[in-house]
mmCIF file of C-alpha atoms in Angstrom:
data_model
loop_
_atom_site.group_PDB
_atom_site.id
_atom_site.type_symbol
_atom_site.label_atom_id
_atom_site.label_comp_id
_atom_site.label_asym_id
_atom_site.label_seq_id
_atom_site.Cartn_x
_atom_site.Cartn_y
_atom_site.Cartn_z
ATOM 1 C CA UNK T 18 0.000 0.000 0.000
ATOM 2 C CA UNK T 19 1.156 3.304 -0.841
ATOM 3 C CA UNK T 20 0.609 6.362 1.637
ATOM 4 C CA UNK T 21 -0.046 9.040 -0.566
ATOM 5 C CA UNK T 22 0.814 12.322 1.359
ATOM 6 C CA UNK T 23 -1.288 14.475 -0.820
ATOM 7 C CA UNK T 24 -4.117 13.148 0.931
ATOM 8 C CA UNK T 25 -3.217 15.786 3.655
ATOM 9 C CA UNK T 26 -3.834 19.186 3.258
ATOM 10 C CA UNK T 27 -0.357 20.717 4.664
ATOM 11 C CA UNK T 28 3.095 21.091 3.397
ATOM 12 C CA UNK T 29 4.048 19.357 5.796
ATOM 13 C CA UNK T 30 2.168 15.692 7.539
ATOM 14 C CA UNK T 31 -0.320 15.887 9.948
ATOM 15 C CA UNK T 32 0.360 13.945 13.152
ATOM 16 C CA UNK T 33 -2.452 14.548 15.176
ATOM 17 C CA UNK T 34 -4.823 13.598 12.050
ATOM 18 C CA UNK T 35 -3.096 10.261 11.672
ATOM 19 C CA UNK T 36 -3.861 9.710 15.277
ATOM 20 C CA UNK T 37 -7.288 11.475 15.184
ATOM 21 C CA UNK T 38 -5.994 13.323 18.762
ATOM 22 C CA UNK T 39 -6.938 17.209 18.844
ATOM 23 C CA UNK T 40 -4.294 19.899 18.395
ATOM 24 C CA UNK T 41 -3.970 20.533 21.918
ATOM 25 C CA UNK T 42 -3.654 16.806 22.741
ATOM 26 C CA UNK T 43 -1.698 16.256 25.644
ATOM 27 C CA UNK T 44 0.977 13.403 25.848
ATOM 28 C CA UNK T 45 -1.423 11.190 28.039
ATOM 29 C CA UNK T 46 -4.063 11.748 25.411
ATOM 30 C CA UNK T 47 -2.348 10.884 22.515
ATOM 31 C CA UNK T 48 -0.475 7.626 23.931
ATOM 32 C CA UNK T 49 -3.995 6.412 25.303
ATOM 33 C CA UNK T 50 -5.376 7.370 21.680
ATOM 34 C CA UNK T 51 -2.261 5.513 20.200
ATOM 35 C CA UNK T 52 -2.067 2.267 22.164
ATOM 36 C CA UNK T 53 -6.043 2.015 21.043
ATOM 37 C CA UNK T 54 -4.989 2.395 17.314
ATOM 38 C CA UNK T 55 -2.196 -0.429 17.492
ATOM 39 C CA UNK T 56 -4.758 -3.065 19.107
ATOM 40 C CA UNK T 57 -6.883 -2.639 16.279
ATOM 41 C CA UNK T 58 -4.082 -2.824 13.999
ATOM 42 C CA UNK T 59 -2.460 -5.593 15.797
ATOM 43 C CA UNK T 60 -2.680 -9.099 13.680
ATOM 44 C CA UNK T 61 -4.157 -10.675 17.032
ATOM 45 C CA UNK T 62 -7.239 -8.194 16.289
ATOM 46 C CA UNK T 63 -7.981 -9.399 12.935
ATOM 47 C CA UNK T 64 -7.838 -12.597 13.356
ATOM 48 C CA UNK T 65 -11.101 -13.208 10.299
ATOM 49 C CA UNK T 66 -9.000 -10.905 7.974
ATOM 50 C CA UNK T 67 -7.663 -11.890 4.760
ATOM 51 C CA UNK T 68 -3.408 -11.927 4.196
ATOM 52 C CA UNK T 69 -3.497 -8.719 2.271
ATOM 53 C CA UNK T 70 -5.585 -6.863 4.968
ATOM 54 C CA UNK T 71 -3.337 -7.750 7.685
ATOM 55 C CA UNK T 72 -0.732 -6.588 5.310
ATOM 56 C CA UNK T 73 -2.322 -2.978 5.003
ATOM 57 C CA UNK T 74 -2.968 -2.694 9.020
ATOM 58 C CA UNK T 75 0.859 -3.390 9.268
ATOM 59 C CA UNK T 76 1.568 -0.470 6.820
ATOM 60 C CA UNK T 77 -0.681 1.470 8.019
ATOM 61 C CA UNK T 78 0.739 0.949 11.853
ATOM 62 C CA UNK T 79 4.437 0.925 10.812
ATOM 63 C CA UNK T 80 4.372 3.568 8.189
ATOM 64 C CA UNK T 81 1.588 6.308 9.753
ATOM 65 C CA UNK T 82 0.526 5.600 13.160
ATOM 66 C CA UNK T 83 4.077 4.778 14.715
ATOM 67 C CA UNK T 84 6.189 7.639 13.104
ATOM 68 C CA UNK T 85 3.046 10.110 14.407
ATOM 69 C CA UNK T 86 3.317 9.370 17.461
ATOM 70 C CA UNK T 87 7.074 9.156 17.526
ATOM 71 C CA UNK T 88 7.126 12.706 16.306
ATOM 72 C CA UNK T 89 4.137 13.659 18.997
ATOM 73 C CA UNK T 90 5.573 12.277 22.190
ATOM 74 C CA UNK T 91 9.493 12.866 21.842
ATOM 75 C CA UNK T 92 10.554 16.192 23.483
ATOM 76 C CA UNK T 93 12.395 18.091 21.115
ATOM 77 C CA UNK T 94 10.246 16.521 17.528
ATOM 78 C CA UNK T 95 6.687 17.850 19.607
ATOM 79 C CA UNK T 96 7.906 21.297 20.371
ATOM 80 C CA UNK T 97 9.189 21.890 16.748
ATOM 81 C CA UNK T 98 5.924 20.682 15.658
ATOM 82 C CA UNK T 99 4.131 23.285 17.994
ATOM 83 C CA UNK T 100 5.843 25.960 16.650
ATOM 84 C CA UNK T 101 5.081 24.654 12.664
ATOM 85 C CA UNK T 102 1.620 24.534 13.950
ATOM 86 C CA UNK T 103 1.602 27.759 14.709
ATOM 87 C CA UNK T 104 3.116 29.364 11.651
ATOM 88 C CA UNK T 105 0.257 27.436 9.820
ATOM 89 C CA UNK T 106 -1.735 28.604 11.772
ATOM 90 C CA UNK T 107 -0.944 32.296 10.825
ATOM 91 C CA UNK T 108 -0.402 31.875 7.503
ATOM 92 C CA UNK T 109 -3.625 29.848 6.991
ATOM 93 C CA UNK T 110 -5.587 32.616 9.054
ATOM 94 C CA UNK T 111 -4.757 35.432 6.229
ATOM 95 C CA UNK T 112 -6.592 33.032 3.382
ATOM 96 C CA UNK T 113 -9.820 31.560 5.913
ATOM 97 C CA UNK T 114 -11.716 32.753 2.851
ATOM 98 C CA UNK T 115 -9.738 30.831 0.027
ATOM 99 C CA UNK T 116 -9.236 27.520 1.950
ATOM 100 C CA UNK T 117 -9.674 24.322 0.050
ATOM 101 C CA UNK T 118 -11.785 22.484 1.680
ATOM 102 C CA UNK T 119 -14.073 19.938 0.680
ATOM 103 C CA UNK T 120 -15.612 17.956 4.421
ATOM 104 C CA UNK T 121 -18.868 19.326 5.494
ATOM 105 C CA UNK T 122 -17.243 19.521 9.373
ATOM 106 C CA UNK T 123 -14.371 21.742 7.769
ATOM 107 C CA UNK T 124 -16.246 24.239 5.719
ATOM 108 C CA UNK T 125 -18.723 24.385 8.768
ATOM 109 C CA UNK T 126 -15.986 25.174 11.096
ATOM 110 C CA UNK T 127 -15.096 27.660 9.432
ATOM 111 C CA UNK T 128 -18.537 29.606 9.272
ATOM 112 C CA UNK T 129 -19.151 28.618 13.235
ATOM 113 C CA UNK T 130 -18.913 30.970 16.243
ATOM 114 C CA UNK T 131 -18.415 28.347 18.673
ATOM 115 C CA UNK T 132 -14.907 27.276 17.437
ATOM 116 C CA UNK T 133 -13.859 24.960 19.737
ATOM 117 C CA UNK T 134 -17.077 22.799 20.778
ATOM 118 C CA UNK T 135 -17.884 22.344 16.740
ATOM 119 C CA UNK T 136 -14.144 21.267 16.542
ATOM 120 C CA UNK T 137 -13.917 19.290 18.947
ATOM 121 C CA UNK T 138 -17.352 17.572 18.543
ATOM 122 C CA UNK T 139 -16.351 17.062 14.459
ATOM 123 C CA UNK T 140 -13.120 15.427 15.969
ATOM 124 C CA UNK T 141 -14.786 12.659 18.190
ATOM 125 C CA UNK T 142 -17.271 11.566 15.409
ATOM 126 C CA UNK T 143 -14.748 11.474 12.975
ATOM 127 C CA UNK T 144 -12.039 9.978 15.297
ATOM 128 C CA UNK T 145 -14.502 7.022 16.100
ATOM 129 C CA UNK T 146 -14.638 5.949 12.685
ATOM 130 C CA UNK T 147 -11.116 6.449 11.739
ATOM 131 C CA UNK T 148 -9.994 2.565 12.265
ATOM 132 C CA UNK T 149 -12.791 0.907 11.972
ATOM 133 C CA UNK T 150 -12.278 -0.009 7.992
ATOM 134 C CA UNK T 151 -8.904 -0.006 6.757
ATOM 135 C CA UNK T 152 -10.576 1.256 3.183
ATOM 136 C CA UNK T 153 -11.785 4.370 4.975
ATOM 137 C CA UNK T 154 -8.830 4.945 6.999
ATOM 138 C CA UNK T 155 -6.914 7.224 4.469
ATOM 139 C CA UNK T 156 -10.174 9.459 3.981
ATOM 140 C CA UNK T 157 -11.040 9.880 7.044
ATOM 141 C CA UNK T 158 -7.684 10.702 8.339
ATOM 142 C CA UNK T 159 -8.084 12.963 5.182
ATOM 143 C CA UNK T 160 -11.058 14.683 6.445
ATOM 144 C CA UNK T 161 -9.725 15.135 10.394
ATOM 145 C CA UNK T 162 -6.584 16.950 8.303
ATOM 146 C CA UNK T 163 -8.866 19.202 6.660
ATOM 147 C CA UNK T 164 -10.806 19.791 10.024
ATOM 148 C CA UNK T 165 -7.455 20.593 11.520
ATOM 149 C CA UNK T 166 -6.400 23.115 8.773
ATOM 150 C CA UNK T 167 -9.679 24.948 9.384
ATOM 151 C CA UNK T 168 -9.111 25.393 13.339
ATOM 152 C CA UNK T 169 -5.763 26.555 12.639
ATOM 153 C CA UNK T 170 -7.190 29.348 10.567
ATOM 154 C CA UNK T 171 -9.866 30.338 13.222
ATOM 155 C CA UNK T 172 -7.322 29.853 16.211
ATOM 156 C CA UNK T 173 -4.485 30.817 14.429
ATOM 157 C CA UNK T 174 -2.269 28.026 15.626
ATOM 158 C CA UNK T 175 -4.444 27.398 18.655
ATOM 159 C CA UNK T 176 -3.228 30.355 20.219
ATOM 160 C CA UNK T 177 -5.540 33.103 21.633
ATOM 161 C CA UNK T 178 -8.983 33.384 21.209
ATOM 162 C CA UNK T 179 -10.837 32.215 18.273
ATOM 163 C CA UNK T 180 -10.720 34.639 15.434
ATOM 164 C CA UNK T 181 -14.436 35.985 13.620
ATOM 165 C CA UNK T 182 -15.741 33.858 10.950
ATOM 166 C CA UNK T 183 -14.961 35.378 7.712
ATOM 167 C CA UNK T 184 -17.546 37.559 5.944
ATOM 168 C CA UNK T 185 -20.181 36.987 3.684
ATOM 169 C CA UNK T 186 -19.583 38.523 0.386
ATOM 170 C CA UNK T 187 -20.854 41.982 0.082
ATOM 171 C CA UNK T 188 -24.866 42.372 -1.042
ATOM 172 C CA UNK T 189 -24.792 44.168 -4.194
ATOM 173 C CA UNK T 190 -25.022 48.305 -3.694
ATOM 174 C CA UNK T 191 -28.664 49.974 -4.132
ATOM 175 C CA UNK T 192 -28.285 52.452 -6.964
ATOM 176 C CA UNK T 193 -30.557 55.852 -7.092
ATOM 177 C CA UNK T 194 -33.169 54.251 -9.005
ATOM 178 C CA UNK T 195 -33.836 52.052 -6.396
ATOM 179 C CA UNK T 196 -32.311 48.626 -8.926
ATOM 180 C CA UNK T 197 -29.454 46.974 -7.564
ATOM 181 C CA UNK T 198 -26.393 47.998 -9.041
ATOM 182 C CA UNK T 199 -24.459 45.766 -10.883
ATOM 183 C CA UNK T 200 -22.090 43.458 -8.890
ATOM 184 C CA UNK T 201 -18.398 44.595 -9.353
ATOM 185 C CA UNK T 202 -16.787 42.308 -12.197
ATOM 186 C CA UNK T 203 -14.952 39.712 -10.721
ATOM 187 C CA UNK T 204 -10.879 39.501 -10.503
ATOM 188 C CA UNK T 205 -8.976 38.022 -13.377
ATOM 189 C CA UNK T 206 -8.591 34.214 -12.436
ATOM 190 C CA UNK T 207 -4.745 33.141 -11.632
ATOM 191 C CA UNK T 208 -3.318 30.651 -13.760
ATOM 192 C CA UNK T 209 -3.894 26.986 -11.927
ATOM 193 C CA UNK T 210 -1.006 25.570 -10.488
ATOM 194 C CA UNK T 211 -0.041 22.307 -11.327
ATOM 195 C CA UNK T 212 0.123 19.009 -9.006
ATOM 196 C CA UNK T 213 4.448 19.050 -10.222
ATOM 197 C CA UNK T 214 4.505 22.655 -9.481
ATOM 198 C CA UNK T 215 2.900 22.272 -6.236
ATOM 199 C CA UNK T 216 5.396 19.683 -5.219
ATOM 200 C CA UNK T 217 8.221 21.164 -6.782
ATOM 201 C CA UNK T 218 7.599 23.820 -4.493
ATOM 202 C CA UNK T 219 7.144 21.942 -1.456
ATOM 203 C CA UNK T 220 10.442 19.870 -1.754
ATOM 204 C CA UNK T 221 12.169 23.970 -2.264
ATOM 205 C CA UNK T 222 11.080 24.941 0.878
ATOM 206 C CA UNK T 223 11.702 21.577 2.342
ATOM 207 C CA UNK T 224 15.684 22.067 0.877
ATOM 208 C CA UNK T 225 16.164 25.775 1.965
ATOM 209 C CA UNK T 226 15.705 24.533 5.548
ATOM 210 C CA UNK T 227 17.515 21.429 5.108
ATOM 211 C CA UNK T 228 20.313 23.822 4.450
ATOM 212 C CA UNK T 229 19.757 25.825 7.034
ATOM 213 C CA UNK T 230 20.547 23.305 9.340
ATOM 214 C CA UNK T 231 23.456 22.063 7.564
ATOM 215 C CA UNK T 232 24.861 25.342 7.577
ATOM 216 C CA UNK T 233 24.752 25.163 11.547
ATOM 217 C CA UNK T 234 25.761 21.800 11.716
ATOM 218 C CA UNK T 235 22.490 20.417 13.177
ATOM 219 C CA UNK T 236 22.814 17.270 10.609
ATOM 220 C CA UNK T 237 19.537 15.637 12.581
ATOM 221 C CA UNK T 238 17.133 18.702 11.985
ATOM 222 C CA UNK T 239 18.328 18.742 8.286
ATOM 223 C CA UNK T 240 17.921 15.054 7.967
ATOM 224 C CA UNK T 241 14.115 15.985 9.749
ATOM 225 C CA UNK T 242 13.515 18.084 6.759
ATOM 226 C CA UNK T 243 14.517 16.095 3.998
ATOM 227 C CA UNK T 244 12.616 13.304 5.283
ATOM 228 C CA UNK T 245 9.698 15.176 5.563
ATOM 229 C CA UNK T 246 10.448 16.028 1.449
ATOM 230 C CA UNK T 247 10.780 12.257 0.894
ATOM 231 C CA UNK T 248 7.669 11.473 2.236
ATOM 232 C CA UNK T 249 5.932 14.050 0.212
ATOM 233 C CA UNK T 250 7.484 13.083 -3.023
ATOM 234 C CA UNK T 251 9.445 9.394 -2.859
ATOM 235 C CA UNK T 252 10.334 9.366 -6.102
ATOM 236 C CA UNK T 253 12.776 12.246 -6.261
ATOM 237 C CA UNK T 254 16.743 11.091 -6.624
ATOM 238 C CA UNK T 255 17.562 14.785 -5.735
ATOM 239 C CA UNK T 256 16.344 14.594 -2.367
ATOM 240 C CA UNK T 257 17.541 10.997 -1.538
ATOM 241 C CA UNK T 258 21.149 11.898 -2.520
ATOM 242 C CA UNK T 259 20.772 14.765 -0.343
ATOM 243 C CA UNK T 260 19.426 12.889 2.406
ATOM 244 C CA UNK T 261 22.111 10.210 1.918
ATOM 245 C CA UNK T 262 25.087 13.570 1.852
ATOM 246 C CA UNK T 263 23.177 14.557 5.329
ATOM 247 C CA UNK T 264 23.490 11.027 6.949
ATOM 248 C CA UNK T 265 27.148 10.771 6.270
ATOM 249 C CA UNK T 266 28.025 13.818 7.764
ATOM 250 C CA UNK T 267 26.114 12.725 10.805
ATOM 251 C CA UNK T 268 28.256 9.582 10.631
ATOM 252 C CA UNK T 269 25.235 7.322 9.612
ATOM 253 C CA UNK T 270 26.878 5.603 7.138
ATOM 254 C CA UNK T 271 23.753 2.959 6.765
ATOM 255 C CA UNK T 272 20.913 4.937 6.387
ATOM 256 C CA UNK T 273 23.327 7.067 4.041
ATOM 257 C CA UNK T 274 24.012 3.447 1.464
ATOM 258 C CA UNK T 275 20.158 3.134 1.376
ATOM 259 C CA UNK T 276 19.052 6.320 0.054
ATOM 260 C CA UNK T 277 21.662 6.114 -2.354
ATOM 261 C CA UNK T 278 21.374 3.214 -3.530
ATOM 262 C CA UNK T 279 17.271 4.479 -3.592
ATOM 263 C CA UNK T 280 18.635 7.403 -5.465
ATOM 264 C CA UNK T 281 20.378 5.549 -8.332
ATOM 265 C CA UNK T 282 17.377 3.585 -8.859
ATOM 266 C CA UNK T 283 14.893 6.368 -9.689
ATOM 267 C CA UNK T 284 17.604 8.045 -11.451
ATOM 268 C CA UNK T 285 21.024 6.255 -12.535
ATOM 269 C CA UNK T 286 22.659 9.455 -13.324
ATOM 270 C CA UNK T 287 22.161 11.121 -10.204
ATOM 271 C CA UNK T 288 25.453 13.108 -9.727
ATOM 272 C CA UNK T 289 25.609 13.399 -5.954
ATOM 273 C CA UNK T 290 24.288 9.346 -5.549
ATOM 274 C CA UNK T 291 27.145 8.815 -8.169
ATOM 275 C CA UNK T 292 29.755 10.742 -5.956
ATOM 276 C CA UNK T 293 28.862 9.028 -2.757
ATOM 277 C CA UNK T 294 28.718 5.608 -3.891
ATOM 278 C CA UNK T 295 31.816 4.419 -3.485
ATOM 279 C CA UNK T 296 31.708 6.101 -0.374
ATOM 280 C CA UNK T 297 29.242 4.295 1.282
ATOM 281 C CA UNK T 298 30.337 0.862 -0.585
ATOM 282 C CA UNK T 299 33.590 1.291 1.174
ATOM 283 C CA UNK T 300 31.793 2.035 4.612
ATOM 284 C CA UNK T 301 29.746 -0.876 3.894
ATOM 285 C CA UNK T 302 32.736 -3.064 3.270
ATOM 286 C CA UNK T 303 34.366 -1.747 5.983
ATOM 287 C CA UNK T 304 31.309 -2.869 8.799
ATOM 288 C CA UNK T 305 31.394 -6.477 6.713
ATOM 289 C CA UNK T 306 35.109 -6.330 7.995
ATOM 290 C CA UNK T 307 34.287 -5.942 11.533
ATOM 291 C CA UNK T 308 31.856 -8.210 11.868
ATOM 292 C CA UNK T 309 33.483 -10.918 10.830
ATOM 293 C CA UNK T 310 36.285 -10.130 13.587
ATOM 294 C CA UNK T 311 33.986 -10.351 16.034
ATOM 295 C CA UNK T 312 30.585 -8.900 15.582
ATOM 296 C CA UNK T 313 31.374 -5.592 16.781
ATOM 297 C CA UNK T 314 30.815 -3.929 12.818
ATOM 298 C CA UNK T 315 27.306 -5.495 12.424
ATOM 299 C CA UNK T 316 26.463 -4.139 15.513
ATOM 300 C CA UNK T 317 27.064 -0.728 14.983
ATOM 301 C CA UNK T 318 25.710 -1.036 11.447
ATOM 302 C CA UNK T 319 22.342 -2.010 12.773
ATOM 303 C CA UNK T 320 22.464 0.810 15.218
ATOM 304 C CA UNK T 321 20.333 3.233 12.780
ATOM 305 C CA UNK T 322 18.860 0.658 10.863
ATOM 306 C CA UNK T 323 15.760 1.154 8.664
ATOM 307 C CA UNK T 324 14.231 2.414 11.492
ATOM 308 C CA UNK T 325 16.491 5.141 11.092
ATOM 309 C CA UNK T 326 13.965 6.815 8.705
ATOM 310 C CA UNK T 327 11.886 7.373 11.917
ATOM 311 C CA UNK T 328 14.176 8.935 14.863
ATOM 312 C CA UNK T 329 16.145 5.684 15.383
ATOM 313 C CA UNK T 330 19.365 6.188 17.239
ATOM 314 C CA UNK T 331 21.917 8.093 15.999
ATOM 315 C CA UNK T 332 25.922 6.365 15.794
#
């Protein structure tokens, strides 16, 4: 199964939708919320389900619900995340009129004057349907994303008090003659932008702060980034290469041989996966070595291990 990230409505992926735990979610909330998820997703709770449902709960726990709440309960992930939230939220508050939503809950949110009951009451319906089909779980999480995006824009970024519902669009003007005066033509429509563009630009802002951080020397908050740029757009060889450049200078010379190795799949000619090739094939050689003295190279090599992708430990 393939988790398509566009089925979330930020640059960036919503935790607390995958989890279905509101914004302000505390951490007892969200584990209690969490270990409920996993049961249901546990192979021991669908015992009457067919091999390539089982399958799909694994994904679906292994590839969504453990990374959010990874990101949600560790210290220094969760209070980088609060303060994303909160840019959102102020960015998202300047166009409450233009958002695109499409969930009844959402677009009613938005129009409500009781912000936090009608979020909070959308959030518990929705939440208890979440898990209950693995076919749904996708558009529901979908739809508690969209929810989130439109609390952000009232609360903007759950800070302060709620901010007015946006208004109506003005009643056309009385003229002397007592007709209505004809509605002011409407603005020239921008030119669409495309589904490439849209991720083009994602993975660019995703890269500037990637940067950033390499720049200071804070290889893990980089490698943060360009994660995040992975999982909205997998297929890119530019950003694996990068990631696999990040992880070597943060002396993770695993994680760094599989996103190579990722990279010169989508795209053979890859400059940067072509440049650090033989570098990890000689680190990779190099833990073989150890291990057959004693173990002690397979050890460390399995220290970030594919878990890596997901906070594991750093070398």
């Amino acid at each position: 199964m393939k988790i398509e990230q566009g089925l979330f409505k930020f640059d960036f992926t919503d935790y607390h939708a995958i989890l279905g735990v509101a914004l302000d979610a505390d951490a007892k909330q969200i584990r209690k919320r969490y270990l409920k998820i996993a049961r249901k997703l546990h192979p021991d709770s669908l015992s009457g389900a067919t091999a390539e449902e089982k399958q799909k709960a694994s994904e679906l726990l292994s590839k969504m619900v453990n990374p959010a709440y990874e990101q949600l309960t560790q210290d220094k992930s969760a209070a980088e995340y609060k303060i994303v939230l909160k840019m959102q939220g102020q960015k998202l508050q300047q166009q409450a009129n233009n958002l695109p939503l499409e969930s009844d809950p959402a677009k009613e949110l938005v129009k409500t004057s009781n912000v936090d009951a009608a979020y909070n009451n959308s959030l518990k319906a929705l939440a208890e349907t979440q898990y209950k089909s693995l076919a749904d779980v996708l558009s529901v999480t979908g739809q508690i994303s969209e929810l989130n995006m439109a609390y952000l824009a009232r609360t903007a970024g759950g800070g302060g008090a709620a901010a007015p519902a946006p208004p109506p669009p003005p009643a056309a003007a009385a003229s002397s003659n007592g007709r209505s005066a004809p509605a002011a033509p409407p603005a020239a429509p921008t030119a669409p932008v495309s589904p490439k563009q849209h991720r083009v630009s994602i993975i660019e802002r995703y890269l500037n702060r990637a940067k950033e951080f390499e720049a200071k020397q804070d290889y893990s908050r980089a490698i943060l980034e360009m994660r995040e740029a992975i999982q909205s757009n997998p297929n890119n060889a530019g950003c694996h290469s990068y990631l696999a450049n990040l992880y070597l200078k943060a002396n993770q010379s695993t994680m760094a041989r599989i996103h190579v190795k990722r990279a010169l799949e989508i795209d053979p000619k890859d400059n940067l996966a072509k440049l650090l090739e033989p570098r990890v094939s000689k680190t990779g050689s190099q833990s073989g070595k150890g291990s057959q003295k004693g173990g002690q190279g397979d050890a460390k090599s399995k220290g970030g291990g594919l878990f890596g992708l997901f906070g594991g430990k750093r070398k």
